[in-house]
mmCIF file of C-alpha atoms in Angstrom:
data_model
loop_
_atom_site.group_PDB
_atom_site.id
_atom_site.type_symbol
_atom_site.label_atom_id
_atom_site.label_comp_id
_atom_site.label_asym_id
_atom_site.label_seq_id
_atom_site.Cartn_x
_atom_site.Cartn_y
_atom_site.Cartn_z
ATOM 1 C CA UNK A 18 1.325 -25.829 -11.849
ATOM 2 C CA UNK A 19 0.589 -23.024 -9.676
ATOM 3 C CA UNK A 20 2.884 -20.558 -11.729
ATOM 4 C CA UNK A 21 1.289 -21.098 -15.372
ATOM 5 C CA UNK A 22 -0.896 -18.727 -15.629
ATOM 6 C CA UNK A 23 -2.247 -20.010 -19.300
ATOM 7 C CA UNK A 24 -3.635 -23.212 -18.812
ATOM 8 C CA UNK A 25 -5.256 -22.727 -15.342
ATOM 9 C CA UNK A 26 -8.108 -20.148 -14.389
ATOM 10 C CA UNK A 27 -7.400 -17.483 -11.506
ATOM 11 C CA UNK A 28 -10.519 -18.704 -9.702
ATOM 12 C CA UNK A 29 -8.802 -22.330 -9.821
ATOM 13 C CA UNK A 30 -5.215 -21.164 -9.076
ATOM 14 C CA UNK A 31 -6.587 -19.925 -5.890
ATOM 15 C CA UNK A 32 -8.146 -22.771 -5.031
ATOM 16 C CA UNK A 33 -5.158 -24.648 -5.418
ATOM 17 C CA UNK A 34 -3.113 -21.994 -3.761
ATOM 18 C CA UNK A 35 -5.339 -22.256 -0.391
ATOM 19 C CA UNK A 36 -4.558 -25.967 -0.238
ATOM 20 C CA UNK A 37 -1.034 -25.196 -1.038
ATOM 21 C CA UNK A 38 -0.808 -22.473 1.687
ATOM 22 C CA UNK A 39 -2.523 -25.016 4.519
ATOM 23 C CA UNK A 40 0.114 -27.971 3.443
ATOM 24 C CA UNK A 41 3.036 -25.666 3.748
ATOM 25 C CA UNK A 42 1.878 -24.267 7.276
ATOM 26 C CA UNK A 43 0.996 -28.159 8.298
ATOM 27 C CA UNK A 44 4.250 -29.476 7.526
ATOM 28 C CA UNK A 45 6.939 -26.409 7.890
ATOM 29 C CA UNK A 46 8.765 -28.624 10.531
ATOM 30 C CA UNK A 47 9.484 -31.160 8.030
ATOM 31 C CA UNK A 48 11.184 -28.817 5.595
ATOM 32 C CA UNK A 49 11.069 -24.989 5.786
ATOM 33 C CA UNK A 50 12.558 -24.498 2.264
ATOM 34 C CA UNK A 51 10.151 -26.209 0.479
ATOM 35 C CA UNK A 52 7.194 -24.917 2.953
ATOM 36 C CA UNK A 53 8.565 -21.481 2.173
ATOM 37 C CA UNK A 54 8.082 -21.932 -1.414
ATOM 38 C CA UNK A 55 5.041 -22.981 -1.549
ATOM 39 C CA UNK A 56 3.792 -20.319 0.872
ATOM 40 C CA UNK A 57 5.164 -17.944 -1.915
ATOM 41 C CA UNK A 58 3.637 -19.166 -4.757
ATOM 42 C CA UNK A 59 -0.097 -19.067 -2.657
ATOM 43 C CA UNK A 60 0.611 -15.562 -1.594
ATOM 44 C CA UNK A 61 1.315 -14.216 -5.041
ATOM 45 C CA UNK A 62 -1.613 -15.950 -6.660
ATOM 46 C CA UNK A 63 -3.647 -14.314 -3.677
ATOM 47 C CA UNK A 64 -2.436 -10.983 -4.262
ATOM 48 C CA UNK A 65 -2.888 -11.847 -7.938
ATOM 49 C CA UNK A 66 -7.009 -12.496 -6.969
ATOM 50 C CA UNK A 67 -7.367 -9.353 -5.080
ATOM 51 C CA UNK A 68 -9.442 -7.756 -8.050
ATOM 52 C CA UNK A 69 -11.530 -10.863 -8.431
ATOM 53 C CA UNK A 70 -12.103 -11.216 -5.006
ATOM 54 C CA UNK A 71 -13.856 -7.383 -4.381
ATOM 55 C CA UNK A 72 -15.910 -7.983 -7.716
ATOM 56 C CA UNK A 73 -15.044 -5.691 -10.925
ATOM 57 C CA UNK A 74 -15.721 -1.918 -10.187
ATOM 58 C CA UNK A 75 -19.121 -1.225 -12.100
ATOM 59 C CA UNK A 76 -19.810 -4.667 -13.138
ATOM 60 C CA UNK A 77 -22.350 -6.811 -11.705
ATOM 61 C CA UNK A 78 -20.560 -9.607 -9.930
ATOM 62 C CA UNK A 79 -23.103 -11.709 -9.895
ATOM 63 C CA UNK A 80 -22.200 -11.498 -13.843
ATOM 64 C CA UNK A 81 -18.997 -13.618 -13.174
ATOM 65 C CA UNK A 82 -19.665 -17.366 -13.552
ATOM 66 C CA UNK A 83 -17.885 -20.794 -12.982
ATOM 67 C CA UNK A 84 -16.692 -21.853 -16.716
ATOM 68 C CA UNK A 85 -17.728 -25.461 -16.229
ATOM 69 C CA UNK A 86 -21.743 -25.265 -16.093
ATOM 70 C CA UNK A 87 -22.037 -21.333 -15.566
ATOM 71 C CA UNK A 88 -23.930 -21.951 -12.141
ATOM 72 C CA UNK A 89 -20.831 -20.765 -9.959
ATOM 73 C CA UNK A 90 -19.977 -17.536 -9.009
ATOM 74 C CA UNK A 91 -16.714 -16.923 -9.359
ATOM 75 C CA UNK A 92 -16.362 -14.221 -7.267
ATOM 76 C CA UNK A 93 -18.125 -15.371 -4.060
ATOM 77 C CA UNK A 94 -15.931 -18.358 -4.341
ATOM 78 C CA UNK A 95 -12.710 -16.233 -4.788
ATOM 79 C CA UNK A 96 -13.654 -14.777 -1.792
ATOM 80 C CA UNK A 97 -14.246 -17.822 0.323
ATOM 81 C CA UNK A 98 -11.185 -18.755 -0.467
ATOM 82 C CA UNK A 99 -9.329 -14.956 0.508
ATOM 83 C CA UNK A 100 -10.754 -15.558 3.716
ATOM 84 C CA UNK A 101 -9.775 -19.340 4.389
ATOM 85 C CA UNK A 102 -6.295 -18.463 3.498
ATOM 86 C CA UNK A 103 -5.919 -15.567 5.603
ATOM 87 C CA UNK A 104 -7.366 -17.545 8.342
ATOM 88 C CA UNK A 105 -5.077 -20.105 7.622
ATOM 89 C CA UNK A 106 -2.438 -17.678 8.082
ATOM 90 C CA UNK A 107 -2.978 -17.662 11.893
ATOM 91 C CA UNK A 108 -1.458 -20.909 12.199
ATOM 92 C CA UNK A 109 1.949 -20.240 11.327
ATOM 93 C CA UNK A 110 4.070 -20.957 13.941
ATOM 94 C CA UNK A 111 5.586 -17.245 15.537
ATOM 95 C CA UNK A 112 8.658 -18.729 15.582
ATOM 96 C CA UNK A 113 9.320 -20.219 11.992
ATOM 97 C CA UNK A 114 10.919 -18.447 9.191
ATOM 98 C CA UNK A 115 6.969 -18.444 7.599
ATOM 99 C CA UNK A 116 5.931 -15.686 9.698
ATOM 100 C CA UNK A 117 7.750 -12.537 7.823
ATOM 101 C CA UNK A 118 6.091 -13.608 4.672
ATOM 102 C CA UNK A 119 2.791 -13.595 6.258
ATOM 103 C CA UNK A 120 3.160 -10.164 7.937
ATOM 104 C CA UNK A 121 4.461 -9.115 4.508
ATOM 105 C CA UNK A 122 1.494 -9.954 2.799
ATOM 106 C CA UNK A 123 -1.132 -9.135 5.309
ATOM 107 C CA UNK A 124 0.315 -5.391 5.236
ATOM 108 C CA UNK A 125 -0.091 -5.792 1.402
ATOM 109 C CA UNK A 126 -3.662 -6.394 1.132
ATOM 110 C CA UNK A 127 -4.457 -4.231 3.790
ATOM 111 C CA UNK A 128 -2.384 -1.526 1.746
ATOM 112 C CA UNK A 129 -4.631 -2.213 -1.272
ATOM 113 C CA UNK A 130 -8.061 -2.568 0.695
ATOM 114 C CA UNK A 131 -7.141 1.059 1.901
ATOM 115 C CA UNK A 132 -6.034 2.083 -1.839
ATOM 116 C CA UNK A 133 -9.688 0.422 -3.259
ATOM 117 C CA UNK A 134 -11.731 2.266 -0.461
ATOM 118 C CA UNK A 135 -9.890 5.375 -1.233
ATOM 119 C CA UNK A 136 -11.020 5.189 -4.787
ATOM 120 C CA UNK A 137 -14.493 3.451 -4.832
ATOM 121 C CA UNK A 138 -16.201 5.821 -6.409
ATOM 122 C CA UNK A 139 -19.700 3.792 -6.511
ATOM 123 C CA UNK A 140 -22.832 5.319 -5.256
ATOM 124 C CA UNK A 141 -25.951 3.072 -3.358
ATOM 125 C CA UNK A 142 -25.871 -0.224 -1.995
ATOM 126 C CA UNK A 143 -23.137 -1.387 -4.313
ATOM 127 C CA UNK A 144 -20.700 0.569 -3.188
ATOM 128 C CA UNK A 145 -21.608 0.370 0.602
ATOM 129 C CA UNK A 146 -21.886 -3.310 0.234
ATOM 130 C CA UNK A 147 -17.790 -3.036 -1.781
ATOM 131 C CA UNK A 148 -17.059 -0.775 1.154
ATOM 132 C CA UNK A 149 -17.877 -3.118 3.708
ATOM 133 C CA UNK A 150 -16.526 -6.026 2.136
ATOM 134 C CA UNK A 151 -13.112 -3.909 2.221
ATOM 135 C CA UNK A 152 -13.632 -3.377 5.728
ATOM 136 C CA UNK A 153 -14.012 -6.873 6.546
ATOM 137 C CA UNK A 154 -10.953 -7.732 4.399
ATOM 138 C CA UNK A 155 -8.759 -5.272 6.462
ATOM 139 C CA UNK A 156 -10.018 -6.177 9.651
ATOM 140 C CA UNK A 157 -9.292 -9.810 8.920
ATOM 141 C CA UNK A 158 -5.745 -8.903 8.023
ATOM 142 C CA UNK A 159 -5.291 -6.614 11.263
ATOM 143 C CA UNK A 160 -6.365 -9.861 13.114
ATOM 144 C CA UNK A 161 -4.043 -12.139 11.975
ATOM 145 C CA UNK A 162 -1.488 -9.788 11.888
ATOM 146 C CA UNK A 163 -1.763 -9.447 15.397
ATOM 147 C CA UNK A 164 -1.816 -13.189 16.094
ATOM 148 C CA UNK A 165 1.280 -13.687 14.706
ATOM 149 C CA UNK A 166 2.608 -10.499 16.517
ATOM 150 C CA UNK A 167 3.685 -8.387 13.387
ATOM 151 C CA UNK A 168 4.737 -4.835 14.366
ATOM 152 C CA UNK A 169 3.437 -2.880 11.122
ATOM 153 C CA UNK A 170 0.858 -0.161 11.090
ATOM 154 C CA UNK A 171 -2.349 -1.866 9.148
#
């Protein structure tokens, strides 16, 4: 479900993939294999969301809405959900065979949060407000990372 890309919005693959990632950190002691696959699925589809998540570059995000009555924005709920799951993240057990993907990935989107702010490019509030949003992202990753003890440069 989580890997057909066709029949299920981003926004709603994410979703799913945040409630994915929380069931496979819950319940790694009961089977790692199956925890670990699920943890890989939800940290694809996050890296996936990365672009939805910072808003469009030169597009009004507020432009992006919820396909069912239009009243949702898709991107401040993309982003809710970035930040839950990287929260999530910092309950991984240290000591399980979760916590190299997590490091993995929290190095990734710090990567591209460094990559974006290297590039914005926007003038005004918009791009301050991108610019801090990056910020935020990165520092959330450097937290976590940290919490789990992973020894990479963010």
């Amino acid at each position: 479900m989580l890997s057909s890309k066709e029949s299920i919005s981003l926004q709603d693959r994410l979703m799913i993939a945040d409630a994915s990632l929380r069931i496979a950190i819950a319940h790694c002691s009961r089977g790692e294999v199956v925890a670990k696959g699920l943890l890989s699925i939800a940290l694809t589809i996050l890296i996936e969301a990365f672009q939805l998540v910072i808003g469009p570059r030169g597009v009004p995000v507020s432009v992006l809405r919820g396909k069912v009555d239009g009243d949702e924005n898709m991107v401040e709920a993309c982003r809710r959900a970035m930040f839950q799951m990287i929260e999530a993240l910092t309950f991984v057990n240290p000591e399980s065979n979760l916590k190299s993907p997590c490091i993995l990935l929290l190095g990734r989107i710090a990567s591209l949060c460094k990559s974006e702010t290297a590039s914005v490019g926007l003038a005004g509030s918009a791009g301050a407000r991108r610019k801090a949003l990056l910020k935020e992202i990165w520092e959330a990753c450097g937290d976590v990372n940290a919490r789990l003890g992973g020894e990479i440069q963010l």
